[in-house]
XYZ file of N, CA, C and O in Angstrom:
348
model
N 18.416 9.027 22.000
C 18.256 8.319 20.751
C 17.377 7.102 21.005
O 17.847 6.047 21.430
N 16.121 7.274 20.738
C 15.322 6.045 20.888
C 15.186 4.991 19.760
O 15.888 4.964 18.748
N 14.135 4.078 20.086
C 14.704 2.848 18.865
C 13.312 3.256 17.593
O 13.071 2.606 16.575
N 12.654 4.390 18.034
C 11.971 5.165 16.802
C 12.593 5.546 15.965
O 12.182 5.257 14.841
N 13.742 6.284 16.057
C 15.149 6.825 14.907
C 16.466 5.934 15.146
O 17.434 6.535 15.612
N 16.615 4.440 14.851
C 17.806 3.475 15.055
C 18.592 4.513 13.984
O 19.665 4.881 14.463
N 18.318 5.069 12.659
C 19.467 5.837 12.216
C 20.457 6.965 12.414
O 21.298 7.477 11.674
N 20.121 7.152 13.502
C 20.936 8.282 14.069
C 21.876 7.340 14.397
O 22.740 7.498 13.535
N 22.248 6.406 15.165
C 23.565 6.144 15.553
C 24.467 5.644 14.868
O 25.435 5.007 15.286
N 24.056 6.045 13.187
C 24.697 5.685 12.098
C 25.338 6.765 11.614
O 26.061 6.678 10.621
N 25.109 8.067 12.364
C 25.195 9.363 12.027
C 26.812 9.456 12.636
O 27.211 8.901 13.660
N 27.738 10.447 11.565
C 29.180 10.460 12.218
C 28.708 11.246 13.419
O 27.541 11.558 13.654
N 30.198 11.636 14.438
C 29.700 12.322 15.160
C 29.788 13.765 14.717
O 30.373 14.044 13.671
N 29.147 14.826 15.583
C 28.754 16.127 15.367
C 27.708 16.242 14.468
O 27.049 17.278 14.552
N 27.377 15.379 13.574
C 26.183 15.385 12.850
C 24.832 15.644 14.045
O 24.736 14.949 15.057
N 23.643 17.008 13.624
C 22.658 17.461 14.352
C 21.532 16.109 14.203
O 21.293 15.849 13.024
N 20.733 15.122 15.326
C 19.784 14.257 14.898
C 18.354 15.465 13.628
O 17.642 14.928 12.780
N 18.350 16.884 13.892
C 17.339 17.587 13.512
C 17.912 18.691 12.928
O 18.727 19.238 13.670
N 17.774 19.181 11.904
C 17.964 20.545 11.377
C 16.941 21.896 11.695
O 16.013 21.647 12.464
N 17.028 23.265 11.184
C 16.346 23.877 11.366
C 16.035 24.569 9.934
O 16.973 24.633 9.139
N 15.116 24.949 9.662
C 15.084 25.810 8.127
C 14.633 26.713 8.221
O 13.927 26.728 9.230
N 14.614 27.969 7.473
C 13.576 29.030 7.393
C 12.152 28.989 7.099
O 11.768 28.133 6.302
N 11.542 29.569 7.480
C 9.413 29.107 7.215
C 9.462 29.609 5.798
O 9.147 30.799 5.782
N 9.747 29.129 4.576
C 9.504 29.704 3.087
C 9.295 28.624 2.639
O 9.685 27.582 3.165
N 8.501 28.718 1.361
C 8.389 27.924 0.362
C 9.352 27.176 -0.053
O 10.438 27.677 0.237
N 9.455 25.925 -0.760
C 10.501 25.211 -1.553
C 11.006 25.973 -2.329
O 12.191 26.290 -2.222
N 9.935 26.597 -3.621
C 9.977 27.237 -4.394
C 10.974 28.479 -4.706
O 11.481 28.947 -5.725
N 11.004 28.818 -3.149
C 12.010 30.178 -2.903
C 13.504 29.776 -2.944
O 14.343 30.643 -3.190
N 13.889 28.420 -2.699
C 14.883 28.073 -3.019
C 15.522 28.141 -4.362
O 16.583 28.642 -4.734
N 14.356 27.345 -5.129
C 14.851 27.485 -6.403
C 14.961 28.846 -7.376
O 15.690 29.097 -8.336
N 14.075 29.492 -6.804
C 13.820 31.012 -7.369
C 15.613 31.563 -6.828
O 16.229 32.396 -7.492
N 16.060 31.072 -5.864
C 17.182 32.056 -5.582
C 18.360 31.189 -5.969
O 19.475 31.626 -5.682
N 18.275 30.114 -6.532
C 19.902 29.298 -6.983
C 19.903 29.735 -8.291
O 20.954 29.853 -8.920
N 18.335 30.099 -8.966
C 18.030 30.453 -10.204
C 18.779 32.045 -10.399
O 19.495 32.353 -11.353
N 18.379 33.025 -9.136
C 19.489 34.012 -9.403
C 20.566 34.255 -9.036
O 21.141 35.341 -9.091
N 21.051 32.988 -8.509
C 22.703 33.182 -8.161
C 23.400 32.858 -8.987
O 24.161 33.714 -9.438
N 23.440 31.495 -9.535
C 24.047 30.442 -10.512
C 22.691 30.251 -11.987
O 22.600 29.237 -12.679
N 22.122 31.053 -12.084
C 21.465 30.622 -13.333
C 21.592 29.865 -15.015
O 20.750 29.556 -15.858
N 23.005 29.783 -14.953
C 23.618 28.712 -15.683
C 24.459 27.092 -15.055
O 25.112 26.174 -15.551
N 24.086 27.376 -14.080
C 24.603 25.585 -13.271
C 24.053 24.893 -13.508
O 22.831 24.987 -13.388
N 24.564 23.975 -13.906
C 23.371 22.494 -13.877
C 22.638 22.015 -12.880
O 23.358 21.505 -12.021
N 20.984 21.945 -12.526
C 20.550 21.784 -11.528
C 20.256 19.880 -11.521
O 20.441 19.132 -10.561
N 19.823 19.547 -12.739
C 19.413 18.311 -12.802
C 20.049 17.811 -14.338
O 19.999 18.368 -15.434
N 20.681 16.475 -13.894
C 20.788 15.647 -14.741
C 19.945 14.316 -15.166
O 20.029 13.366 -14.387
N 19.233 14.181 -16.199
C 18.576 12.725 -16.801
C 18.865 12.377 -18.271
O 18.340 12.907 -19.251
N 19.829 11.352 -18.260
C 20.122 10.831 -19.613
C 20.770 11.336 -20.069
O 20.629 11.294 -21.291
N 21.743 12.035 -19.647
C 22.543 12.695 -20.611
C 22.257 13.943 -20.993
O 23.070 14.452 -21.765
N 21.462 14.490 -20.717
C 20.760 16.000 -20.653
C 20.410 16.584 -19.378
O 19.643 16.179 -18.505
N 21.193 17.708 -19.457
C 21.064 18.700 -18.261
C 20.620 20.294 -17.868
O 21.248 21.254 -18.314
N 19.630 20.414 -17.110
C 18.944 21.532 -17.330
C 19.823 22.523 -16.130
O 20.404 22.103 -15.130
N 19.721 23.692 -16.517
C 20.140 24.560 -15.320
C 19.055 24.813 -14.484
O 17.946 24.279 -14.465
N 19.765 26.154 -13.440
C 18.520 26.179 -12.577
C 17.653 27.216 -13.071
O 16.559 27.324 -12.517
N 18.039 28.259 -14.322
C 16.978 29.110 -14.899
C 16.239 28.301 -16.013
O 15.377 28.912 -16.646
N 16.466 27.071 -16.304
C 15.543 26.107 -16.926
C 14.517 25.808 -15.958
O 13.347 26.185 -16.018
N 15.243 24.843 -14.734
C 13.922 24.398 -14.067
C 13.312 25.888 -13.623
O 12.122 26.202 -13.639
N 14.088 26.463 -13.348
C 12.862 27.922 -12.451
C 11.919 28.250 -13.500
O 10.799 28.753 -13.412
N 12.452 27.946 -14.310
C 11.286 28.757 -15.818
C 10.142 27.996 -16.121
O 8.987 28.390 -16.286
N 10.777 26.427 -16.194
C 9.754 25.324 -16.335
C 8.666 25.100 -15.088
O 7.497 24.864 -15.395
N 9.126 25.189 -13.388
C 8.283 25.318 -12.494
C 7.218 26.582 -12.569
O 6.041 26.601 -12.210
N 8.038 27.649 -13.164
C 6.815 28.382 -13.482
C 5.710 28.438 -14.046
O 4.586 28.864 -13.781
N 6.542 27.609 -15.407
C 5.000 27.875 -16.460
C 4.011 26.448 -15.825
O 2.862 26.205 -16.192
N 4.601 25.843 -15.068
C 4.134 24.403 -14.524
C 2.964 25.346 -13.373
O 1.762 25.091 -13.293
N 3.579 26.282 -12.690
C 2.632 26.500 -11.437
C 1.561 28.000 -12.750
O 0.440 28.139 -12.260
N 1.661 28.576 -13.561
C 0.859 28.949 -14.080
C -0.245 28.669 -14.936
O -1.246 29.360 -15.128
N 0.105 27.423 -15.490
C -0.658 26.283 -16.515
C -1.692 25.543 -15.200
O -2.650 24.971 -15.721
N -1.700 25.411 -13.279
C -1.655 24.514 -12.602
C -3.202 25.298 -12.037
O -4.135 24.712 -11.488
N -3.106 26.958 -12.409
C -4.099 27.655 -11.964
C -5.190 27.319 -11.503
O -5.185 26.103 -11.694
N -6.260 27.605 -10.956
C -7.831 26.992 -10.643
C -8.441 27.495 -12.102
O -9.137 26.755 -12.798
N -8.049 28.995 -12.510
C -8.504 28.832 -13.647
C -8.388 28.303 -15.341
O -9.084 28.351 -16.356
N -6.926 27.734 -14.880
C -6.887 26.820 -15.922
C -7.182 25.724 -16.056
O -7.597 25.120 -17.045
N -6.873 25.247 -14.536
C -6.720 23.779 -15.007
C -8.400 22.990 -13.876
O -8.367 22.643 -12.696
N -8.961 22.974 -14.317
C -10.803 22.581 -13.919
C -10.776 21.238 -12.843
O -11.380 20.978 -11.802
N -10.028 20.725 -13.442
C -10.183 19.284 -13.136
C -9.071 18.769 -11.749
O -7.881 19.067 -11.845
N -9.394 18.272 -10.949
C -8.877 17.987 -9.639
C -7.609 17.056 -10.307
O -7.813 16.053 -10.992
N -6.350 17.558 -9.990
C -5.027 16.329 -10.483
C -4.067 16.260 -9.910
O -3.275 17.202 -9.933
N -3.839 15.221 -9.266
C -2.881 14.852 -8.339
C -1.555 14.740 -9.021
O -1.385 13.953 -9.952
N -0.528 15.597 -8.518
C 0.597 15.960 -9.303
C 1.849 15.473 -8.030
O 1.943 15.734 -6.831
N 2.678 14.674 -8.968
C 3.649 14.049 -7.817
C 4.740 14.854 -6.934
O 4.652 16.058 -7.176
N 5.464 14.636 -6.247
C 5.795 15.936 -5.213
C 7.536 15.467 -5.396
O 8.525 15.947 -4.841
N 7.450 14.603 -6.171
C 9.290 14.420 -6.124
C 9.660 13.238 -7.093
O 9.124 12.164 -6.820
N 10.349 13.266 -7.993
C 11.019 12.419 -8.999
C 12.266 11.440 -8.858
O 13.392 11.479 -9.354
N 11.484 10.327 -7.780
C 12.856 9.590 -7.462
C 14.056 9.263 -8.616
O 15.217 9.045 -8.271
N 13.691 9.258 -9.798
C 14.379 8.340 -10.629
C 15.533 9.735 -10.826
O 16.725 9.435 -10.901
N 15.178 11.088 -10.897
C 15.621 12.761 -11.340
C 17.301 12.462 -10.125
O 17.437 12.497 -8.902
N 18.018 12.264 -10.974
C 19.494 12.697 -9.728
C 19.759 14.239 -9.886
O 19.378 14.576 -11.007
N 20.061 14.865 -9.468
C 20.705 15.977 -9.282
C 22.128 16.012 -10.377
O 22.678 14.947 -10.657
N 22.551 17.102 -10.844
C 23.221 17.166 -12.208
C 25.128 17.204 -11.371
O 26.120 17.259 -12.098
């Protein structure tokens, strides 16, 4: 534990300093909570809560609207919604 990661020794014990994941997309995640639980609430804001066959539906038409041939113009699109809690 070097003093590059001081938060690890904040970690209970048995907690791993590193995880491992499968090589897939983000996307594949949500595509599959979307067919497990497709009525769970994935995200809550304000009092309104979408499931996960909302967001899977909405990331879709988001990555089809995002096309080269739709969309012309170079646009930097943000990669995560700090303010978005989880539902």
């Amino acid at each position: 534990m070097g003093m590059d990661k001081p938060w690890l020794r904040h970690y209970p014990k048995g907690v791993p300093p590193t995880l491992s994941y499968p090589d897939v997309p983000l996307f594949h995640y949500l595509l599959d909570a979307a067919e497990r639980a497709p009525d769970r609430p994935a995200i809550g804001f304000f009092g309104k809560n979408l499931t996960y066959a909302e967001v899977a539906d909405r990331a879709k038409r988001l990555a089809r609207a995002c096309r080269p041939s739709v969309c012309r113009r170079a646009i930097a699109w943000p990669s995560c919604c700090p303010t978005v809690r989880p539902a």
